[in-house]
Short mmCIF file of C-alpha atoms in Angstrom, two decimals:
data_model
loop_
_atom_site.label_atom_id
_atom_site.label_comp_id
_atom_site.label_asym_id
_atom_site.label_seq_id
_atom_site.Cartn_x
_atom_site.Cartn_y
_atom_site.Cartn_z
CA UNK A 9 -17.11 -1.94 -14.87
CA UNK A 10 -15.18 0.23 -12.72
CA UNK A 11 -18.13 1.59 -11.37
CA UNK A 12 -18.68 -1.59 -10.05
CA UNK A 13 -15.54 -2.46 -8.56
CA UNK A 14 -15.49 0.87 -6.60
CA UNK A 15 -18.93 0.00 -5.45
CA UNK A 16 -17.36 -3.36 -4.01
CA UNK A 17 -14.57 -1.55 -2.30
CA UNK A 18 -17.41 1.63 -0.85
CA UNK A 19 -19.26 -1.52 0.13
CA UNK A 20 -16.53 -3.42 1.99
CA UNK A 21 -15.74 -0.30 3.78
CA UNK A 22 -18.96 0.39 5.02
CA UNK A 23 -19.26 -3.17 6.40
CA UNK A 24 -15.66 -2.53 8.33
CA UNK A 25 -16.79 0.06 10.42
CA UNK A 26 -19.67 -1.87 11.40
CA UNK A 27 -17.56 -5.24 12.42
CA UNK A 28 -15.62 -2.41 14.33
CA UNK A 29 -12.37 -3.93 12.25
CA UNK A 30 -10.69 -0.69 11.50
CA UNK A 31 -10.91 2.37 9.49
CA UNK A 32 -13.54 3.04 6.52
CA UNK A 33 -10.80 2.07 4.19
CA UNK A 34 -11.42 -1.30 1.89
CA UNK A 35 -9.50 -2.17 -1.49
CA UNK A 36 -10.45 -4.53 -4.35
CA UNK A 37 -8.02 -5.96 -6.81
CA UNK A 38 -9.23 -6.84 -10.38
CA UNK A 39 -7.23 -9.10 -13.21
CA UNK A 40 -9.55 -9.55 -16.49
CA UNK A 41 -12.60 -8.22 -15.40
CA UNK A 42 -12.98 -10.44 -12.30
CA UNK A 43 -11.84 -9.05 -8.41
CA UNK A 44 -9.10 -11.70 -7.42
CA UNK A 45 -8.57 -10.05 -3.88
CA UNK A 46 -10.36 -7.77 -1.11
CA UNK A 47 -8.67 -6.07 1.95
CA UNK A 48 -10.13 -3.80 4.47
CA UNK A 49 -8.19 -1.61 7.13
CA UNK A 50 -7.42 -4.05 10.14
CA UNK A 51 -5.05 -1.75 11.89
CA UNK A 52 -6.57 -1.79 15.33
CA UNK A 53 -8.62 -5.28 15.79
CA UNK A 54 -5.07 -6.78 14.46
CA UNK A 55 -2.81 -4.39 16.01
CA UNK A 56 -0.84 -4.03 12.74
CA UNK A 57 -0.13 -0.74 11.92
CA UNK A 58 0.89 -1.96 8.54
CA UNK A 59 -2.69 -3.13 7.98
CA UNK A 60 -4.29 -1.21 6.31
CA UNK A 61 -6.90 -2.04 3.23
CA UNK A 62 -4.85 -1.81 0.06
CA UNK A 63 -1.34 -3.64 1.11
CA UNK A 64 -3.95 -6.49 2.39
CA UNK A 65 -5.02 -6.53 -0.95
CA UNK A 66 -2.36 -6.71 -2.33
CA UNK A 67 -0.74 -9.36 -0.52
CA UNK A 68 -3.58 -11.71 -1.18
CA UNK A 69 -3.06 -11.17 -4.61
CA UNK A 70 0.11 -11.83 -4.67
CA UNK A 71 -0.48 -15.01 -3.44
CA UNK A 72 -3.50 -15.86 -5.62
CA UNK A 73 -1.58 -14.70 -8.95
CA UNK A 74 1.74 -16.75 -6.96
CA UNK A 75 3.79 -13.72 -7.77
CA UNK A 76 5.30 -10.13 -6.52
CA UNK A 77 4.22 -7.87 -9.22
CA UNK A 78 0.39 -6.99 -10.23
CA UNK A 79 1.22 -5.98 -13.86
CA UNK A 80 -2.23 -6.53 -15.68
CA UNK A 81 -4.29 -5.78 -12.69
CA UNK A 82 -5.95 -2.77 -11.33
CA UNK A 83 -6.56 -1.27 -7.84
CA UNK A 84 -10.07 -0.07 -6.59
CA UNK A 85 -9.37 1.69 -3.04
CA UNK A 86 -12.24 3.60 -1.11
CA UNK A 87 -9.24 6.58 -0.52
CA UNK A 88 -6.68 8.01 -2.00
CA UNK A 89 -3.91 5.93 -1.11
CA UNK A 90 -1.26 7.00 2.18
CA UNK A 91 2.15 7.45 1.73
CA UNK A 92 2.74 3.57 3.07
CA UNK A 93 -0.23 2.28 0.89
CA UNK A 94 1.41 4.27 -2.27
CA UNK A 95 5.00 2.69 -1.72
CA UNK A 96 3.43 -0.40 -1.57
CA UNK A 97 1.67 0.03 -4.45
CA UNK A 98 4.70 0.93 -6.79
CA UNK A 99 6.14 -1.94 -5.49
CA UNK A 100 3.28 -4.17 -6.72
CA UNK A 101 3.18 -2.10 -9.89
CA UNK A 102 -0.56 -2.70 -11.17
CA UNK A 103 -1.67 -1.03 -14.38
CA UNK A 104 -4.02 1.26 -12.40
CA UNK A 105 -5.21 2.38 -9.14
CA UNK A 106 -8.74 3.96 -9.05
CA UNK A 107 -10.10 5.90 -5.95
CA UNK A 108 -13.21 7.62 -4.05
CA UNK A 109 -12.20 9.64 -1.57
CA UNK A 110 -9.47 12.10 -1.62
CA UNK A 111 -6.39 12.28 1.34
CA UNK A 112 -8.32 15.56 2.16
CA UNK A 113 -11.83 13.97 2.95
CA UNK A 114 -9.66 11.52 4.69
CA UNK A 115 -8.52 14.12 6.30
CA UNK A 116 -11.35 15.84 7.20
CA UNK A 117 -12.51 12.36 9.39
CA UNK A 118 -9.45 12.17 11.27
CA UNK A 119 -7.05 10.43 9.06
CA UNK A 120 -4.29 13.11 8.23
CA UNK A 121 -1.57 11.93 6.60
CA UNK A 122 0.02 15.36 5.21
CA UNK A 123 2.60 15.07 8.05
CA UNK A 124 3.98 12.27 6.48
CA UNK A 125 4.57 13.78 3.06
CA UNK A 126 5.73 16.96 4.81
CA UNK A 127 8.51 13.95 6.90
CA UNK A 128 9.75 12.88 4.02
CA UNK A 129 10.97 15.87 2.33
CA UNK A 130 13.06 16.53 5.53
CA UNK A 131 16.60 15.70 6.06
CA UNK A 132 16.98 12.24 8.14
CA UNK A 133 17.99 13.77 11.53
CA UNK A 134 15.19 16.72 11.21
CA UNK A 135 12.22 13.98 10.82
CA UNK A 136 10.23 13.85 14.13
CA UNK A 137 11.51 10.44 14.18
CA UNK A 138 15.04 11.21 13.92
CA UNK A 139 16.67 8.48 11.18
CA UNK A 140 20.40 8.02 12.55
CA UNK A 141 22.81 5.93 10.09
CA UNK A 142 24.75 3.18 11.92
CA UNK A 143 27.39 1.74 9.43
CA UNK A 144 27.68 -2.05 9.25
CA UNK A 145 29.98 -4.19 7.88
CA UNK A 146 27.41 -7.01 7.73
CA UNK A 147 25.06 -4.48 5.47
CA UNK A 148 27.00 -3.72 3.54
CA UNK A 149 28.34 -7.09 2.79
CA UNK A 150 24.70 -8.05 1.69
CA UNK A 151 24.56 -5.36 -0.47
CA UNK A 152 28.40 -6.92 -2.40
CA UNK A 153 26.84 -10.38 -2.22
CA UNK A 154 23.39 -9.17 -4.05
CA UNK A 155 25.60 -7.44 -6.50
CA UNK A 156 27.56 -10.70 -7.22
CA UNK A 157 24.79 -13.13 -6.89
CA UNK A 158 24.38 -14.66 -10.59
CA UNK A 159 20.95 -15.82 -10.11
CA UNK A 160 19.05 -13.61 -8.11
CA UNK A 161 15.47 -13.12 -9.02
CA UNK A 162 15.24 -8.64 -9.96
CA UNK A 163 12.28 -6.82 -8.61
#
């Protein structure tokens, strides 16, 4: 079987490149043996940089299960996911995530996402996006009110 669903998501990323969509990325999402949700990289014909295969995936399962956790599905991706696909993923928190290719064939095409890793290790200020805190007394009222709210839904 999971040959199969990896085939779905090679073949969905092959077909990307050819409707010029995006990247060769492409994710399937499988609950009890059956794929409940498909997503291919549609960063540059939707101008999303948040686009890309696996979170569109995911949030069309979301929707088709009606909820914001995956538990009891699994995750065929054509790569090994980026640092924004992987966050996204533990959010989601499906029972597995199978891949094909590796972040260094990814890589290899172009796709190079080792700064990113490297970013995050650094102190805020030292990023080449510098992160600057700006205290607010709104924020952190949110953050009091969350902590008092009685019936908040947890993620």
């Amino acid at each position: 079987m999971k040959k199969e669903f990896m085939r779905e998501a090679g073949e969905l990323s092959r077909a990307n490149i050819k409707e010029k969509n995006g990247g060769p990325f492409a994710a399937v999402i499988v609950k009890d043996g059956k794929i409940i949700a498909r997503g291919t990289n549609k960063v540059t014909s939707s101008n999303d940089p948040t686009a890309h295969a696996e979170v569109i995936a995911i949030r069309e399962a979301c929707t088709v299960l009606d909820s914001y956790q995956l538990t009891g599905c699994d995750l065929y991706t054509s790569c090994e996911p980026c640092p924004m696909c992987l966050g996204a993923i533990y959010w989601a928190r499906p029972d597995h995530v199978y891949f094909a290719n590796t972040r260094d064939d990814a890589a290899h095409i172009g796709f190079d996402d080792l700064f990113i890793y490297e970013e995050i290790r650094k102190n805020n200020a030292d990023r080449k996006i510098p992160m600057i805190r700006v205290e607010d007394e709104a924020a952190a009222a949110a953050f009091r009110d969350w902590i008092a709210m009685k019936d908040k839904i947890r993620y």
